[in-house]
mmCIF file of C-alpha atoms in Angstrom:
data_model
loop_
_atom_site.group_PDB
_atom_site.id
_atom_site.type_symbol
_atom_site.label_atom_id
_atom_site.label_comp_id
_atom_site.label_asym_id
_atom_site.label_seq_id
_atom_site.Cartn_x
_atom_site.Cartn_y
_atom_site.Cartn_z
ATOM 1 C CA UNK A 35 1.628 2.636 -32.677
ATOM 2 C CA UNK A 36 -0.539 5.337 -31.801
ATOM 3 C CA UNK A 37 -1.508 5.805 -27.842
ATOM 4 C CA UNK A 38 -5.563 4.020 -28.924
ATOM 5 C CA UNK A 39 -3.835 1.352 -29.921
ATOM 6 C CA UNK A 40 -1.030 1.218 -27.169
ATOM 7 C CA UNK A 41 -4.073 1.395 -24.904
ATOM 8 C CA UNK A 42 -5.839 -1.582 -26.717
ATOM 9 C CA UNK A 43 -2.878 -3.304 -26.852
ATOM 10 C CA UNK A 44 -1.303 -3.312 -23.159
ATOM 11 C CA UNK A 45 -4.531 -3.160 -22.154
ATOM 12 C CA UNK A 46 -4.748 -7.391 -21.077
ATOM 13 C CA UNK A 47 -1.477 -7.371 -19.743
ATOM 14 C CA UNK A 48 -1.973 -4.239 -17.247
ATOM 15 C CA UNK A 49 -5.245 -5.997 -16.126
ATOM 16 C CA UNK A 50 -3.647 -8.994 -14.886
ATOM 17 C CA UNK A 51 -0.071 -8.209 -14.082
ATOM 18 C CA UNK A 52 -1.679 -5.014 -12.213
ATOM 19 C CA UNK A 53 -4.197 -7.901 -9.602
ATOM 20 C CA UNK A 54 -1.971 -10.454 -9.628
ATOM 21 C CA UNK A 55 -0.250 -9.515 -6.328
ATOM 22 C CA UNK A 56 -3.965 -10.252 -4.604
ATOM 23 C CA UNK A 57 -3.964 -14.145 -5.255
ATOM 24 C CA UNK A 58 -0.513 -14.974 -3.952
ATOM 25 C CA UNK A 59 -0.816 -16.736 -0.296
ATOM 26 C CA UNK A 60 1.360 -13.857 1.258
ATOM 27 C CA UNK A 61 -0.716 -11.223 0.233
ATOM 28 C CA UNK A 62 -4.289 -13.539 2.074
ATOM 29 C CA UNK A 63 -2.109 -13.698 4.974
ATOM 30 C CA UNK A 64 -1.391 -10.575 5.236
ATOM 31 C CA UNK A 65 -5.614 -9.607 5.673
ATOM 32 C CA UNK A 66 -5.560 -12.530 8.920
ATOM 33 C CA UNK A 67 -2.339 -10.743 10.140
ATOM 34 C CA UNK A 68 -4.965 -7.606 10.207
ATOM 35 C CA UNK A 69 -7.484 -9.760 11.481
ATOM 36 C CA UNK A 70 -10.076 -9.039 8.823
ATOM 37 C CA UNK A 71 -11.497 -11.543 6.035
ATOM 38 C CA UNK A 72 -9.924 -11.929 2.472
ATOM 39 C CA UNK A 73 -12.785 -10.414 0.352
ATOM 40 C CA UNK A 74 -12.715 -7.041 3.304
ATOM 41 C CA UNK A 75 -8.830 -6.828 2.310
ATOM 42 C CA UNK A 76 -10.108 -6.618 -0.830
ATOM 43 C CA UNK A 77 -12.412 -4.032 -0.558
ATOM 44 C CA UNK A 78 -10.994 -2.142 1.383
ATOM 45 C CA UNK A 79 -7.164 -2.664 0.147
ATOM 46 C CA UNK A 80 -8.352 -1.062 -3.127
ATOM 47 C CA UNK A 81 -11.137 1.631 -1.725
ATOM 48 C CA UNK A 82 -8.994 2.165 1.286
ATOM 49 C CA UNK A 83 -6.612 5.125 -0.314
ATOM 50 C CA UNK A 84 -9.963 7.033 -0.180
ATOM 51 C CA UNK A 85 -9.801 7.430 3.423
ATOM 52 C CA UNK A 86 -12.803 7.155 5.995
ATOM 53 C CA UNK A 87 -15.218 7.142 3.462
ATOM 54 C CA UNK A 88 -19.089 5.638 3.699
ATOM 55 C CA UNK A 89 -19.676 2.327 2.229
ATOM 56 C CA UNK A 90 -21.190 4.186 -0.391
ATOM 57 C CA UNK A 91 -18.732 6.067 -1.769
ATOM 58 C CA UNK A 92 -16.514 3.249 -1.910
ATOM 59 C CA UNK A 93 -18.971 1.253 -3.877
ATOM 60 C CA UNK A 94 -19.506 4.605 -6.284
ATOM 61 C CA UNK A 95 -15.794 4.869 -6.437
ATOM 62 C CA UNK A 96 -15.486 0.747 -7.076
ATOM 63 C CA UNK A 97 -18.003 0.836 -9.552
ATOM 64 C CA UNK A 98 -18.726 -2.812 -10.369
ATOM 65 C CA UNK A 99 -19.053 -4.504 -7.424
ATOM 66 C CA UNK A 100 -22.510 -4.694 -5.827
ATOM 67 C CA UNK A 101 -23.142 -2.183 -3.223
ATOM 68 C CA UNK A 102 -23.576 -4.093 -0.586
ATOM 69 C CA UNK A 103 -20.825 -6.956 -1.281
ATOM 70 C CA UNK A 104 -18.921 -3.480 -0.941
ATOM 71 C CA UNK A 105 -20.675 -2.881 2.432
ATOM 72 C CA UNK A 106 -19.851 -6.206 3.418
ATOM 73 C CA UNK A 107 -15.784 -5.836 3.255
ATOM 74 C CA UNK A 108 -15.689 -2.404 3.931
ATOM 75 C CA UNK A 109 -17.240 -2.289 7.555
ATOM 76 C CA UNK A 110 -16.174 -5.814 8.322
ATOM 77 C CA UNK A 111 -12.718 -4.541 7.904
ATOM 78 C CA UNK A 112 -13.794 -0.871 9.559
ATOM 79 C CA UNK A 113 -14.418 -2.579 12.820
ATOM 80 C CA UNK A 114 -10.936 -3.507 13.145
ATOM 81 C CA UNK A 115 -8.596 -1.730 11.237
ATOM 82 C CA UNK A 116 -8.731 2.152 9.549
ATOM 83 C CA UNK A 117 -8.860 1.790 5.808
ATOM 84 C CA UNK A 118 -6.201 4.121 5.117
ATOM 85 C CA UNK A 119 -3.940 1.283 6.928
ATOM 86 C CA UNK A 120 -5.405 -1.459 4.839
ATOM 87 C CA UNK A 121 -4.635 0.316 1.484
ATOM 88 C CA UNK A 122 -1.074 0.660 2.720
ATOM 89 C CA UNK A 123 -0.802 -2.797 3.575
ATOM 90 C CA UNK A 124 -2.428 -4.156 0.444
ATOM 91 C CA UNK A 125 0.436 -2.045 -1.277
ATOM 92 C CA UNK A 126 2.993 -3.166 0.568
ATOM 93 C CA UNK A 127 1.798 -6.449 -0.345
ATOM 94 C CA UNK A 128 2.002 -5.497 -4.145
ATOM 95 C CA UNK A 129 5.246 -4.208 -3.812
ATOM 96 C CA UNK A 130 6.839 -7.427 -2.052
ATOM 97 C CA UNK A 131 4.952 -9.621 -5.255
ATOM 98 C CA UNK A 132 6.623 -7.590 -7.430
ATOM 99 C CA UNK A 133 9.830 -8.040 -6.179
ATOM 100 C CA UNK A 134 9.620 -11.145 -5.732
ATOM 101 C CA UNK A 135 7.965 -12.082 -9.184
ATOM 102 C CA UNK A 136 9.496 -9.590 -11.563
ATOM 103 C CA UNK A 137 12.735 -9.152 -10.670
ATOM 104 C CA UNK A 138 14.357 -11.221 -13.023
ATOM 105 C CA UNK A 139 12.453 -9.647 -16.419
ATOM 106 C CA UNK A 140 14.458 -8.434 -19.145
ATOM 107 C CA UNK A 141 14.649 -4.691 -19.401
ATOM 108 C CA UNK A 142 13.520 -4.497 -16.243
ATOM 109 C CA UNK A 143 14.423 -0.752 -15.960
ATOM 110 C CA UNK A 144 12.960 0.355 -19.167
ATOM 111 C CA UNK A 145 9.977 -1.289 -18.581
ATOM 112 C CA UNK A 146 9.712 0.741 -14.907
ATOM 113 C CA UNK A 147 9.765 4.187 -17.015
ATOM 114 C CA UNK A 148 8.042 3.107 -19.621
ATOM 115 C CA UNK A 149 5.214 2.616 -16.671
ATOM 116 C CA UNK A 150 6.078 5.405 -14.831
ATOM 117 C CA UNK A 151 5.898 8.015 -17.564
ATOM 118 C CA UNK A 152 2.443 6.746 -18.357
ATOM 119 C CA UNK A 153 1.028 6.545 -14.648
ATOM 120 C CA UNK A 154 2.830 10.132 -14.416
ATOM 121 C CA UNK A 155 0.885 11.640 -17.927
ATOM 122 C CA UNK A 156 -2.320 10.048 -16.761
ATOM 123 C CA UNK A 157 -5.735 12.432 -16.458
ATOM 124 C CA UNK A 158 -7.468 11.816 -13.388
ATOM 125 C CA UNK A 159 -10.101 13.161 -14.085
ATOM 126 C CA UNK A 160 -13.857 11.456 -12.646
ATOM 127 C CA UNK A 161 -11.377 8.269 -11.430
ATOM 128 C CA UNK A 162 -11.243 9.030 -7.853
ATOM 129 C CA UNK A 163 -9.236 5.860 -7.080
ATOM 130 C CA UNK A 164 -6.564 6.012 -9.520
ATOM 131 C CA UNK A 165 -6.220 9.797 -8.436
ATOM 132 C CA UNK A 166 -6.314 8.612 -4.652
ATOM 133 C CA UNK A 167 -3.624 5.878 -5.608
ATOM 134 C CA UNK A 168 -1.412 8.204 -6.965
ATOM 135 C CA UNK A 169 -1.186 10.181 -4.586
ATOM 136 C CA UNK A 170 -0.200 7.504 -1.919
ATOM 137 C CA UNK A 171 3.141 7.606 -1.223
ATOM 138 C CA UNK A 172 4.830 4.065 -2.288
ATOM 139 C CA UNK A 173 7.221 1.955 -0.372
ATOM 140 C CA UNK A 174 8.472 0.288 -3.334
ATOM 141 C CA UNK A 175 12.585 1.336 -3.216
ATOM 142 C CA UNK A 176 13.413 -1.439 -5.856
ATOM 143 C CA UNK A 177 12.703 -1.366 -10.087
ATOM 144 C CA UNK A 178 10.380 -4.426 -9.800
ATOM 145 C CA UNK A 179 8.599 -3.401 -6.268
ATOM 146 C CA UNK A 180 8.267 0.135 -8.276
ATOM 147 C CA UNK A 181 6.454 -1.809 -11.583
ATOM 148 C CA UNK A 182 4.305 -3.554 -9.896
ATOM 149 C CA UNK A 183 3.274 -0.610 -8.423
ATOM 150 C CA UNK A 184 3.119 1.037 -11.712
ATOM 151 C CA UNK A 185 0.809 -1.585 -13.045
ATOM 152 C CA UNK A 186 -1.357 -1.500 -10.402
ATOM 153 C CA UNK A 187 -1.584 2.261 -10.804
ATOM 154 C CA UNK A 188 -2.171 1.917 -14.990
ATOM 155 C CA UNK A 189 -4.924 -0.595 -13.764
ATOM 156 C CA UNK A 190 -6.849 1.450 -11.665
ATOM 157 C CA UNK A 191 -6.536 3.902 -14.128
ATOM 158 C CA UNK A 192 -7.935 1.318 -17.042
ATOM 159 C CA UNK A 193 -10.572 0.392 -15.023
ATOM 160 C CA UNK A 194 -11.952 4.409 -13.972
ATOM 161 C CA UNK A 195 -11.898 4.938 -17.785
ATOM 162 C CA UNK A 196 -13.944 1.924 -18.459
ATOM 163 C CA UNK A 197 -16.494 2.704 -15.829
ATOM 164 C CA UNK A 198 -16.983 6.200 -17.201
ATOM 165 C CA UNK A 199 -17.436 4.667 -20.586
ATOM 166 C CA UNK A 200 -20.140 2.511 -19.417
ATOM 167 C CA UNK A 201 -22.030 5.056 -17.364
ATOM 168 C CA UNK A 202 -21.379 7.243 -20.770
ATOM 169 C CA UNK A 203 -22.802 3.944 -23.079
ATOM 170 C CA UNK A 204 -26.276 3.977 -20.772
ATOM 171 C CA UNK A 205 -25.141 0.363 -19.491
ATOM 172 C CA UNK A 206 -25.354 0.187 -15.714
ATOM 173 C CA UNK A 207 -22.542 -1.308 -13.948
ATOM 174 C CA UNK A 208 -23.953 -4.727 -13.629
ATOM 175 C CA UNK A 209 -25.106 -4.671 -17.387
ATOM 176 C CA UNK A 210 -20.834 -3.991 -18.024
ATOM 177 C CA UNK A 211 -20.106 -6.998 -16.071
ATOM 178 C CA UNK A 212 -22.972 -9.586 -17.590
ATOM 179 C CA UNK A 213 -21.896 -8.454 -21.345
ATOM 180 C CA UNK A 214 -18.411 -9.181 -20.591
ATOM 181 C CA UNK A 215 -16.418 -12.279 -20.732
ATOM 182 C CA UNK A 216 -17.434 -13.801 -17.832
ATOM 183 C CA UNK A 217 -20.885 -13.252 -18.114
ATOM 184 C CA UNK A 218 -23.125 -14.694 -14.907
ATOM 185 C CA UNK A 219 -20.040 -15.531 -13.353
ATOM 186 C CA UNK A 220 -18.561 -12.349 -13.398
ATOM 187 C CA UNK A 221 -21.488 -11.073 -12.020
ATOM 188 C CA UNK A 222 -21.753 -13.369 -8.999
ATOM 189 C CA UNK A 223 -18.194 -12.803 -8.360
ATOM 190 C CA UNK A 224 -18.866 -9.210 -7.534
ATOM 191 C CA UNK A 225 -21.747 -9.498 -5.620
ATOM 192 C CA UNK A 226 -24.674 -9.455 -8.172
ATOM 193 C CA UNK A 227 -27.084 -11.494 -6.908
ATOM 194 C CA UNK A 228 -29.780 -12.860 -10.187
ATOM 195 C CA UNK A 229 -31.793 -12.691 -11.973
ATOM 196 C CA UNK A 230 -30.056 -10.841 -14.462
ATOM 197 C CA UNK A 231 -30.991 -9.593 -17.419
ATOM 198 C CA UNK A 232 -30.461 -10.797 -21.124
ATOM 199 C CA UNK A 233 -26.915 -9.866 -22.391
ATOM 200 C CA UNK A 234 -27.530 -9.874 -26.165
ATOM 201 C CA UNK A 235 -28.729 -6.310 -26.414
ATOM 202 C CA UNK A 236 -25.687 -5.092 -24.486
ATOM 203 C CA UNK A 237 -22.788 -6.845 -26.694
ATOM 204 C CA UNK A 238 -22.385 -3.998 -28.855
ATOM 205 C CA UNK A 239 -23.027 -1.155 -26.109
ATOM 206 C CA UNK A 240 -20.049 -3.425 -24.421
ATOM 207 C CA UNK A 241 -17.795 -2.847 -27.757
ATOM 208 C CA UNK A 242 -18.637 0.857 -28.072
ATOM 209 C CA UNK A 243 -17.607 1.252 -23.977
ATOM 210 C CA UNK A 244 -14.261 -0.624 -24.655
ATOM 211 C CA UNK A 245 -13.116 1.592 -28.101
ATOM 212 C CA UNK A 246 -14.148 4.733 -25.605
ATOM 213 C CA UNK A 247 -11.727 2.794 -22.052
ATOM 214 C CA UNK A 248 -8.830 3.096 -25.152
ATOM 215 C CA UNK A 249 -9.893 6.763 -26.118
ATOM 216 C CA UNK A 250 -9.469 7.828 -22.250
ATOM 217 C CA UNK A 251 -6.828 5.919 -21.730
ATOM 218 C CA UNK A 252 -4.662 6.830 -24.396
ATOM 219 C CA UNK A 253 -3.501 10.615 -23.534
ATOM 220 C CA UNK A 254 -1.070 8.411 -20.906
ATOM 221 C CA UNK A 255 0.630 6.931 -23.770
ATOM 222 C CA UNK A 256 1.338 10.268 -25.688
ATOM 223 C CA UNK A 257 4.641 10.824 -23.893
ATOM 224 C CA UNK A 258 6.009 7.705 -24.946
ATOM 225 C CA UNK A 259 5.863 7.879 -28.515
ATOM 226 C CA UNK A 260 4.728 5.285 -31.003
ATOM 227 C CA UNK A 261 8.292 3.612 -30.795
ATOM 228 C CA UNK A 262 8.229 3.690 -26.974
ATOM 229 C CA UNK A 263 4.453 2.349 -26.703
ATOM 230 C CA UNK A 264 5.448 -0.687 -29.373
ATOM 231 C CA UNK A 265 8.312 -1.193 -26.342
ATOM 232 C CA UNK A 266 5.957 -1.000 -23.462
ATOM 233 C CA UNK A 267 3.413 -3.679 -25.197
ATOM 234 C CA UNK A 268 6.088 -5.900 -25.929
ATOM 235 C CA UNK A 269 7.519 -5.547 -22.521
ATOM 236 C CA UNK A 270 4.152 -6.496 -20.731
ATOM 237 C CA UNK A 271 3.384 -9.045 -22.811
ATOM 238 C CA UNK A 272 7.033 -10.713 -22.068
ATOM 239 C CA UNK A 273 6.171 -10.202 -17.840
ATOM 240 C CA UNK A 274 2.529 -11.428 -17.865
ATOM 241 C CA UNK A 275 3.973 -14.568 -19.924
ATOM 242 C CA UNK A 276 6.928 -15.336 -17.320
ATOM 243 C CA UNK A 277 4.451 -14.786 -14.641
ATOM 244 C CA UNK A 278 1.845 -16.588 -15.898
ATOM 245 C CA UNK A 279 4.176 -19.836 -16.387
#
């Protein structure tokens, strides 16, 4: 495989193994633990490795969530807790999913430095948060605490790439998120309040945005080789299945 099509590939897998850690109940109580809401863990669990920023650089950084849904979790949670502490905690969080939830995959081990290697050859370049993320020092000390990790690093780093490809395709955020596969939904989910504009002149503008995520993606996947990219698809594929069941 070559790394585009790696990228295309793993690409479904990353996405959801690399969020999955947020819907489990330990991970909601952990936000009540820090006495803040679920959608300001949110916010701020992800935005939160960029330090005291303004609202507004966290909703540049986060891209396609509505400014001020962003506003809303990231001071509610900036009242009560720093958001350097929140990102920690939301990893910690990860970390304890993924050991708890992956530890039993097959080729466990490969599958960590298959991930690691990638996170590791990654550009950073224009994706504040995945460069922030990286550079957060991990409490993971097992293989499966140190994938799901990993993932949640190769996601951040998926989604940067995808929202310089849409700034790059002349869709705006919101535009991304109504041409996608939620559609409306999607859009009220992150904060987009309608009306919205019509989708059908933004399908292909969508398309051209995704073949260009793969493109920027795909330098990660150089290092592995095609044989070691056919591994790490058919790795992921095998963990979001058992999770998923």
């Amino acid at each position: 495989m070559t790394p585009e099509q790696v990228a295309a590939a793993s690409k479904p897998a990353v996405l959801a193994l690399g969020e999955a850690y947020g819907r489990c109940p330990s991970t909601l109580r952990r936000a009540r633990l820090l006495g803040i809401s679920g959608w300001a863990f949110y916010i701020t669990g992800r935005a939160g490795a960029l330090g005291d920023v303004r609202a507004e650089t966290a909703a540049a950084a986060l891209g396609f969530i509505a400014p001020e849904a962003v506003a809303d979790g990231w001071e509610g949670a900036a009242r009560t807790v720093r958001p350097l502490e929140v990102a920690a905690a939301s990893l910690a969080e990860c970390c304890r999913w993924g050991e708890d939830r992956l530890a039993d995959l097959p080729h466990l081990d490969r599958l960590v430095d298959l991930v690691e290697r990638a996170v590791t050859a990654a550009d950073a370049s224009a994706m504040p948060l995945f460069a922030a993320w990286r550079a957060m020092p991990s409490p993971a000390v097992t293989p499966a605490g140190r994938l799901a990790a990993g993932l949640r690093l190769l996601r951040e780093h998926f989604t940067g790439a995808h929202l310089v490809a849409v700034r790059a395709s002349g869709m705006t955020p919101l535009e991304a998120v109504l041409a996608g596969p939620e559609g409306e939904s999607g859009a009220i989910a992150c904060g987009w309040p309608p009306p919205y504009p019509p989708v059908g002149p933004l399908v292909r503008r969508r398309l051209w945005a995704e073949a260009v995520t793969d493109r920027l993606v795909a330098p990660a996947f150089v290092a592995l080789g095609p044989a070691g990219g056919a591994e790490l698809v058919e790795l992921l594929a095998t963990a979001r299945t058992r999770t998923e069941s």
